[in-house]
mmCIF file of N, CA and C and ligand atoms in Angstrom:
data_model
loop_
_atom_site.group_PDB
_atom_site.id
_atom_site.type_symbol
_atom_site.label_atom_id
_atom_site.label_comp_id
_atom_site.label_asym_id
_atom_site.label_seq_id
_atom_site.Cartn_x
_atom_site.Cartn_y
_atom_site.Cartn_z
ATOM 1 N N MET A 1 -13.337 23.921 -1.375
ATOM 2 C CA MET A 1 -14.498 24.235 -0.528
ATOM 3 C C MET A 1 -14.346 25.626 0.080
ATOM 4 N N GLU A 2 -15.435 26.327 0.146
ATOM 5 C CA GLU A 2 -15.405 27.678 0.693
ATOM 6 C C GLU A 2 -15.179 27.631 2.198
ATOM 7 N N LYS A 3 -14.358 28.527 2.662
ATOM 8 C CA LYS A 3 -14.080 28.583 4.084
ATOM 9 C C LYS A 3 -15.314 29.086 4.825
ATOM 10 N N LYS A 4 -15.599 28.447 5.932
ATOM 11 C CA LYS A 4 -16.797 28.830 6.666
ATOM 12 C C LYS A 4 -16.561 30.125 7.453
ATOM 13 N N GLN A 5 -17.509 31.024 7.312
ATOM 14 C CA GLN A 5 -17.405 32.291 8.022
ATOM 15 C C GLN A 5 -17.792 32.090 9.491
ATOM 16 N N PRO A 6 -17.145 32.845 10.375
ATOM 17 C CA PRO A 6 -17.540 32.739 11.778
ATOM 18 C C PRO A 6 -18.952 33.291 11.988
ATOM 19 N N LEU A 7 -19.676 32.678 12.885
ATOM 20 C CA LEU A 7 -21.032 33.129 13.173
ATOM 21 C C LEU A 7 -21.024 34.142 14.311
ATOM 22 N N ARG A 8 -21.925 35.103 14.171
ATOM 23 C CA ARG A 8 -22.111 36.092 15.236
ATOM 24 C C ARG A 8 -23.603 36.195 15.520
ATOM 25 N N GLN A 9 -23.899 36.576 16.747
ATOM 26 C CA GLN A 9 -25.300 36.674 17.134
ATOM 27 C C GLN A 9 -25.796 38.112 17.029
ATOM 28 N N CYS A 10 -26.939 38.275 16.392
ATOM 29 C CA CYS A 10 -27.567 39.597 16.322
ATOM 30 C C CYS A 10 -28.080 39.965 17.713
ATOM 31 N N ILE A 11 -27.758 41.172 18.168
ATOM 32 C CA ILE A 11 -28.181 41.565 19.511
ATOM 33 C C ILE A 11 -29.660 41.950 19.546
ATOM 34 N N GLY A 12 -30.286 42.033 18.355
ATOM 35 C CA GLY A 12 -31.718 42.362 18.302
ATOM 36 C C GLY A 12 -32.569 41.109 18.353
ATOM 37 N N CYS A 13 -32.495 40.289 17.286
ATOM 38 C CA CYS A 13 -33.363 39.111 17.195
ATOM 39 C C CYS A 13 -32.728 37.866 17.802
ATOM 40 N N GLY A 14 -31.398 37.912 18.051
ATOM 41 C CA GLY A 14 -30.744 36.789 18.692
ATOM 42 C C GLY A 14 -30.353 35.656 17.750
ATOM 43 N N LEU A 15 -30.598 35.808 16.444
ATOM 44 C CA LEU A 15 -30.228 34.764 15.497
ATOM 45 C C LEU A 15 -28.738 34.799 15.206
ATOM 46 N N GLN A 16 -28.186 33.621 14.978
ATOM 47 C CA GLN A 16 -26.783 33.529 14.598
ATOM 48 C C GLN A 16 -26.686 33.627 13.085
ATOM 49 N N LYS A 17 -25.788 34.495 12.631
ATOM 50 C CA LYS A 17 -25.597 34.646 11.195
ATOM 51 C C LYS A 17 -24.128 34.794 10.893
ATOM 52 N N GLU A 18 -23.814 34.656 9.609
ATOM 53 C CA GLU A 18 -22.427 34.878 9.220
ATOM 54 C C GLU A 18 -22.084 36.339 9.442
ATOM 55 N N LYS A 19 -20.874 36.531 9.919
ATOM 56 C CA LYS A 19 -20.397 37.858 10.275
ATOM 57 C C LYS A 19 -20.621 38.894 9.172
ATOM 58 N N ARG A 20 -20.339 38.479 7.936
ATOM 59 C CA ARG A 20 -20.436 39.445 6.827
ATOM 60 C C ARG A 20 -21.867 39.867 6.534
ATOM 61 N N GLU A 21 -22.850 39.102 7.001
ATOM 62 C CA GLU A 21 -24.249 39.471 6.782
ATOM 63 C C GLU A 21 -24.738 40.496 7.797
ATOM 64 N N LEU A 22 -23.964 40.692 8.832
ATOM 65 C CA LEU A 22 -24.419 41.550 9.918
ATOM 66 C C LEU A 22 -23.754 42.916 9.870
ATOM 67 N N ALA A 23 -24.452 43.879 10.418
ATOM 68 C CA ALA A 23 -23.858 45.201 10.597
ATOM 69 C C ALA A 23 -23.126 45.197 11.934
ATOM 70 N N ARG A 24 -22.137 46.052 12.048
ATOM 71 C CA ARG A 24 -21.366 46.074 13.286
ATOM 72 C C ARG A 24 -21.562 47.420 13.973
ATOM 73 N N ILE A 25 -21.792 47.352 15.255
ATOM 74 C CA ILE A 25 -21.848 48.548 16.074
ATOM 75 C C ILE A 25 -20.563 48.553 16.886
ATOM 76 N N LEU A 26 -19.913 49.682 16.896
ATOM 77 C CA LEU A 26 -18.576 49.734 17.468
ATOM 78 C C LEU A 26 -18.498 50.721 18.626
ATOM 79 N N LYS A 27 -17.811 50.292 19.657
ATOM 80 C CA LYS A 27 -17.455 51.231 20.712
ATOM 81 C C LYS A 27 -15.998 51.621 20.477
ATOM 82 N N THR A 28 -15.800 52.879 20.170
ATOM 83 C CA THR A 28 -14.450 53.333 19.857
ATOM 84 C C THR A 28 -13.625 53.422 21.135
ATOM 85 N N PRO A 29 -12.296 53.489 20.986
ATOM 86 C CA PRO A 29 -11.449 53.645 22.182
ATOM 87 C C PRO A 29 -11.812 54.892 22.999
ATOM 88 N N ASP A 30 -12.483 55.861 22.365
ATOM 89 C CA ASP A 30 -12.928 57.061 23.086
ATOM 90 C C ASP A 30 -14.254 56.845 23.819
ATOM 91 N N GLY A 31 -14.843 55.667 23.659
ATOM 92 C CA GLY A 31 -16.092 55.373 24.336
ATOM 93 C C GLY A 31 -17.324 55.796 23.571
ATOM 94 N N GLU A 32 -17.145 56.152 22.314
ATOM 95 C CA GLU A 32 -18.274 56.550 21.490
ATOM 96 C C GLU A 32 -18.872 55.313 20.822
ATOM 97 N N ILE A 33 -20.223 55.290 20.713
ATOM 98 C CA ILE A 33 -20.884 54.169 20.062
ATOM 99 C C ILE A 33 -21.242 54.586 18.644
ATOM 100 N N VAL A 34 -20.686 53.908 17.673
ATOM 101 C CA VAL A 34 -20.910 54.299 16.276
ATOM 102 C C VAL A 34 -21.265 53.086 15.417
ATOM 103 N N TYR A 35 -21.870 53.382 14.276
ATOM 104 C CA TYR A 35 -22.149 52.370 13.274
ATOM 105 C C TYR A 35 -20.877 52.165 12.465
ATOM 106 N N ASP A 36 -20.518 50.916 12.275
ATOM 107 C CA ASP A 36 -19.266 50.596 11.610
ATOM 108 C C ASP A 36 -19.543 49.701 10.397
ATOM 109 N N PRO A 37 -19.918 50.321 9.276
ATOM 110 C CA PRO A 37 -20.340 49.525 8.119
ATOM 111 C C PRO A 37 -19.237 48.628 7.559
ATOM 112 N N THR A 38 -17.988 48.998 7.722
ATOM 113 C CA THR A 38 -16.910 48.177 7.171
ATOM 114 C C THR A 38 -16.583 46.995 8.076
ATOM 115 N N GLY A 39 -16.959 47.101 9.364
ATOM 116 C CA GLY A 39 -16.652 46.030 10.302
ATOM 117 C C GLY A 39 -15.174 45.980 10.648
ATOM 118 N N ARG A 40 -14.439 47.008 10.293
ATOM 119 C CA ARG A 40 -12.990 46.968 10.510
ATOM 120 C C ARG A 40 -12.520 47.994 11.533
ATOM 121 N N GLY A 41 -13.459 48.741 12.085
ATOM 122 C CA GLY A 41 -13.066 49.761 13.048
ATOM 123 C C GLY A 41 -12.412 49.158 14.277
ATOM 124 N N ASN A 42 -11.603 49.932 14.897
ATOM 125 C CA ASN A 42 -10.866 49.488 16.067
ATOM 126 C C ASN A 42 -11.706 49.683 17.330
ATOM 127 N N GLY A 43 -11.860 48.627 18.097
ATOM 128 C CA GLY A 43 -12.637 48.753 19.322
ATOM 129 C C GLY A 43 -13.506 47.533 19.527
ATOM 130 N N ARG A 44 -14.371 47.603 20.536
ATOM 131 C CA ARG A 44 -15.236 46.482 20.864
ATOM 132 C C ARG A 44 -16.496 46.550 20.014
ATOM 133 N N GLY A 45 -16.923 45.423 19.454
ATOM 134 C CA GLY A 45 -18.070 45.439 18.549
ATOM 135 C C GLY A 45 -19.254 44.630 19.026
ATOM 136 N N ALA A 46 -20.426 45.008 18.526
ATOM 137 C CA ALA A 46 -21.630 44.209 18.701
ATOM 138 C C ALA A 46 -22.228 44.043 17.311
ATOM 139 N N TYR A 47 -22.947 42.968 17.098
ATOM 140 C CA TYR A 47 -23.458 42.687 15.760
ATOM 141 C C TYR A 47 -24.968 42.766 15.707
ATOM 142 N N LEU A 48 -25.437 43.198 14.541
ATOM 143 C CA LEU A 48 -26.860 43.449 14.348
ATOM 144 C C LEU A 48 -27.192 43.170 12.886
ATOM 145 N N CYS A 49 -28.372 42.558 12.633
ATOM 146 C CA CYS A 49 -28.820 42.393 11.250
ATOM 147 C C CYS A 49 -28.918 43.781 10.614
ATOM 148 N N ARG A 50 -28.762 43.830 9.304
ATOM 149 C CA ARG A 50 -28.903 45.114 8.609
ATOM 150 C C ARG A 50 -30.386 45.412 8.453
ATOM 151 N N ASP A 51 -31.023 45.637 9.557
ATOM 152 C CA ASP A 51 -32.470 45.737 9.583
ATOM 153 C C ASP A 51 -32.883 46.657 10.748
ATOM 154 N N ALA A 52 -33.604 47.708 10.415
ATOM 155 C CA ALA A 52 -34.009 48.667 11.445
ATOM 156 C C ALA A 52 -34.865 48.003 12.520
ATOM 157 N N GLU A 53 -35.566 46.936 12.134
ATOM 158 C CA GLU A 53 -36.415 46.221 13.081
ATOM 159 C C GLU A 53 -35.572 45.599 14.204
ATOM 160 N N CYS A 54 -34.424 45.067 13.844
ATOM 161 C CA CYS A 54 -33.542 44.465 14.850
ATOM 162 C C CYS A 54 -32.938 45.535 15.761
ATOM 163 N N LEU A 55 -32.698 46.703 15.194
ATOM 164 C CA LEU A 55 -32.197 47.793 16.027
ATOM 165 C C LEU A 55 -33.264 48.197 17.048
ATOM 166 N N ARG A 56 -34.520 48.205 16.604
ATOM 167 C CA ARG A 56 -35.603 48.537 17.532
ATOM 168 C C ARG A 56 -35.713 47.497 18.645
ATOM 169 N N LYS A 57 -35.568 46.225 18.264
ATOM 170 C CA LYS A 57 -35.611 45.162 19.274
ATOM 171 C C LYS A 57 -34.467 45.322 20.266
ATOM 172 N N ALA A 58 -33.286 45.623 19.731
ATOM 173 C CA ALA A 58 -32.115 45.804 20.592
ATOM 174 C C ALA A 58 -32.348 46.947 21.570
ATOM 175 N N ARG A 59 -32.982 48.008 21.055
ATOM 176 C CA ARG A 59 -33.254 49.170 21.876
ATOM 177 C C ARG A 59 -34.202 48.818 23.011
ATOM 178 N N LYS A 60 -35.231 48.056 22.670
ATOM 179 C CA LYS A 60 -36.248 47.686 23.651
ATOM 180 C C LYS A 60 -35.654 46.881 24.803
ATOM 181 N N LYS A 61 -34.739 45.991 24.482
ATOM 182 C CA LYS A 61 -34.172 45.176 25.565
ATOM 183 C C LYS A 61 -32.806 45.685 26.032
ATOM 184 N N HIS A 62 -32.472 46.886 25.659
ATOM 185 C CA HIS A 62 -31.218 47.518 26.095
ATOM 186 C C HIS A 62 -30.006 46.631 25.809
ATOM 187 N N ALA A 63 -30.027 46.038 24.639
ATOM 188 C CA ALA A 63 -28.978 45.083 24.288
ATOM 189 C C ALA A 63 -27.604 45.743 24.181
ATOM 190 N N LEU A 64 -27.578 46.972 23.725
ATOM 191 C CA LEU A 64 -26.273 47.635 23.607
ATOM 192 C C LEU A 64 -25.670 47.934 24.974
ATOM 193 N N SER A 65 -26.520 48.305 25.911
ATOM 194 C CA SER A 65 -26.026 48.547 27.275
ATOM 195 C C SER A 65 -25.357 47.289 27.808
ATOM 196 N N ARG A 66 -25.990 46.157 27.492
ATOM 197 C CA ARG A 66 -25.455 44.888 27.981
ATOM 198 C C ARG A 66 -24.144 44.545 27.258
ATOM 199 N N SER A 67 -24.130 44.751 25.943
ATOM 200 C CA SER A 67 -22.922 44.416 25.180
ATOM 201 C C SER A 67 -21.726 45.248 25.618
ATOM 202 N N PHE A 68 -22.010 46.536 25.840
ATOM 203 C CA PHE A 68 -20.888 47.429 26.128
ATOM 204 C C PHE A 68 -20.771 47.764 27.607
ATOM 205 N N GLN A 69 -21.684 47.228 28.411
ATOM 206 C CA GLN A 69 -21.667 47.430 29.858
ATOM 207 C C GLN A 69 -21.556 48.892 30.244
ATOM 208 N N GLN A 70 -22.437 49.661 29.625
ATOM 209 C CA GLN A 70 -22.548 51.066 29.992
ATOM 210 C C GLN A 70 -23.941 51.550 29.582
ATOM 211 N N GLU A 71 -24.352 52.676 30.141
ATOM 212 C CA GLU A 71 -25.629 53.253 29.774
ATOM 213 C C GLU A 71 -25.567 53.748 28.335
ATOM 214 N N ILE A 72 -26.608 53.445 27.558
ATOM 215 C CA ILE A 72 -26.666 53.927 26.190
ATOM 216 C C ILE A 72 -27.850 54.879 26.077
ATOM 217 N N ALA A 73 -27.563 56.125 25.744
ATOM 218 C CA ALA A 73 -28.613 57.132 25.644
ATOM 219 C C ALA A 73 -29.510 56.864 24.428
ATOM 220 N N ASP A 74 -30.762 57.298 24.525
ATOM 221 C CA ASP A 74 -31.684 57.159 23.399
ATOM 222 C C ASP A 74 -31.124 57.802 22.136
ATOM 223 N N SER A 75 -30.411 58.912 22.332
ATOM 224 C CA SER A 75 -29.878 59.639 21.176
ATOM 225 C C SER A 75 -28.871 58.768 20.410
ATOM 226 N N VAL A 76 -28.205 57.866 21.116
ATOM 227 C CA VAL A 76 -27.259 56.967 20.449
ATOM 228 C C VAL A 76 -28.012 56.025 19.507
ATOM 229 N N TYR A 77 -29.131 55.480 20.010
ATOM 230 C CA TYR A 77 -29.930 54.596 19.166
ATOM 231 C C TYR A 77 -30.505 55.362 17.968
ATOM 232 N N ASP A 78 -30.910 56.602 18.216
ATOM 233 C CA ASP A 78 -31.439 57.423 17.120
ATOM 234 C C ASP A 78 -30.376 57.601 16.045
ATOM 235 N N ARG A 79 -29.168 57.884 16.509
ATOM 236 C CA ARG A 79 -28.075 58.121 15.573
ATOM 237 C C ARG A 79 -27.755 56.841 14.777
ATOM 238 N N LEU A 80 -27.762 55.716 15.448
ATOM 239 C CA LEU A 80 -27.481 54.445 14.772
ATOM 240 C C LEU A 80 -28.559 54.135 13.736
ATOM 241 N N GLU A 81 -29.817 54.444 14.103
ATOM 242 C CA GLU A 81 -30.912 54.170 13.186
ATOM 243 C C GLU A 81 -30.751 55.004 11.911
ATOM 244 N N GLU A 82 -30.393 56.270 12.099
ATOM 245 C CA GLU A 82 -30.140 57.142 10.944
ATOM 246 C C GLU A 82 -28.996 56.599 10.090
ATOM 247 N N ALA A 83 -27.934 56.190 10.750
ATOM 248 C CA ALA A 83 -26.749 55.708 10.029
ATOM 249 C C ALA A 83 -27.074 54.444 9.246
ATOM 250 N N MET A 84 -27.894 53.569 9.826
ATOM 251 C CA MET A 84 -28.241 52.326 9.137
ATOM 252 C C MET A 84 -29.124 52.598 7.926
ATOM 253 N N LYS A 85 -29.991 53.595 8.051
ATOM 254 C CA LYS A 85 -30.864 53.940 6.934
ATOM 255 C C LYS A 85 -30.056 54.423 5.737
ATOM 256 N N GLN A 86 -28.998 55.141 6.043
ATOM 257 C CA GLN A 86 -28.190 55.711 4.972
ATOM 258 C C GLN A 86 -27.194 54.717 4.396
ATOM 259 N N ALA A 87 -26.953 53.629 5.103
ATOM 260 C CA ALA A 87 -25.928 52.676 4.662
ATOM 261 C C ALA A 87 -26.394 51.893 3.428
HETATM 262 ZN ZN1 LIG B 1 -31.472 40.422 13.863
#
């Protein structure tokens, strides 16, 4: 039997999905917020569907600020949106 993957919640739509289906947003030890396509980066992570729509939802409700407990500039969301498009 296949091992069950741990579930994570998308910070945009709030649905629980398998970790591997989600994109990871990472706060690096330097405090930078980056897109982490491999999911292996070192630091605190938040999960998001691989969908620009969920990123927009997250932006609207300031979900990243809540996940990382810090102010997230609009430019950070812009950068993440670009990174997700290219992924
Ligand atoms: Zn989602």
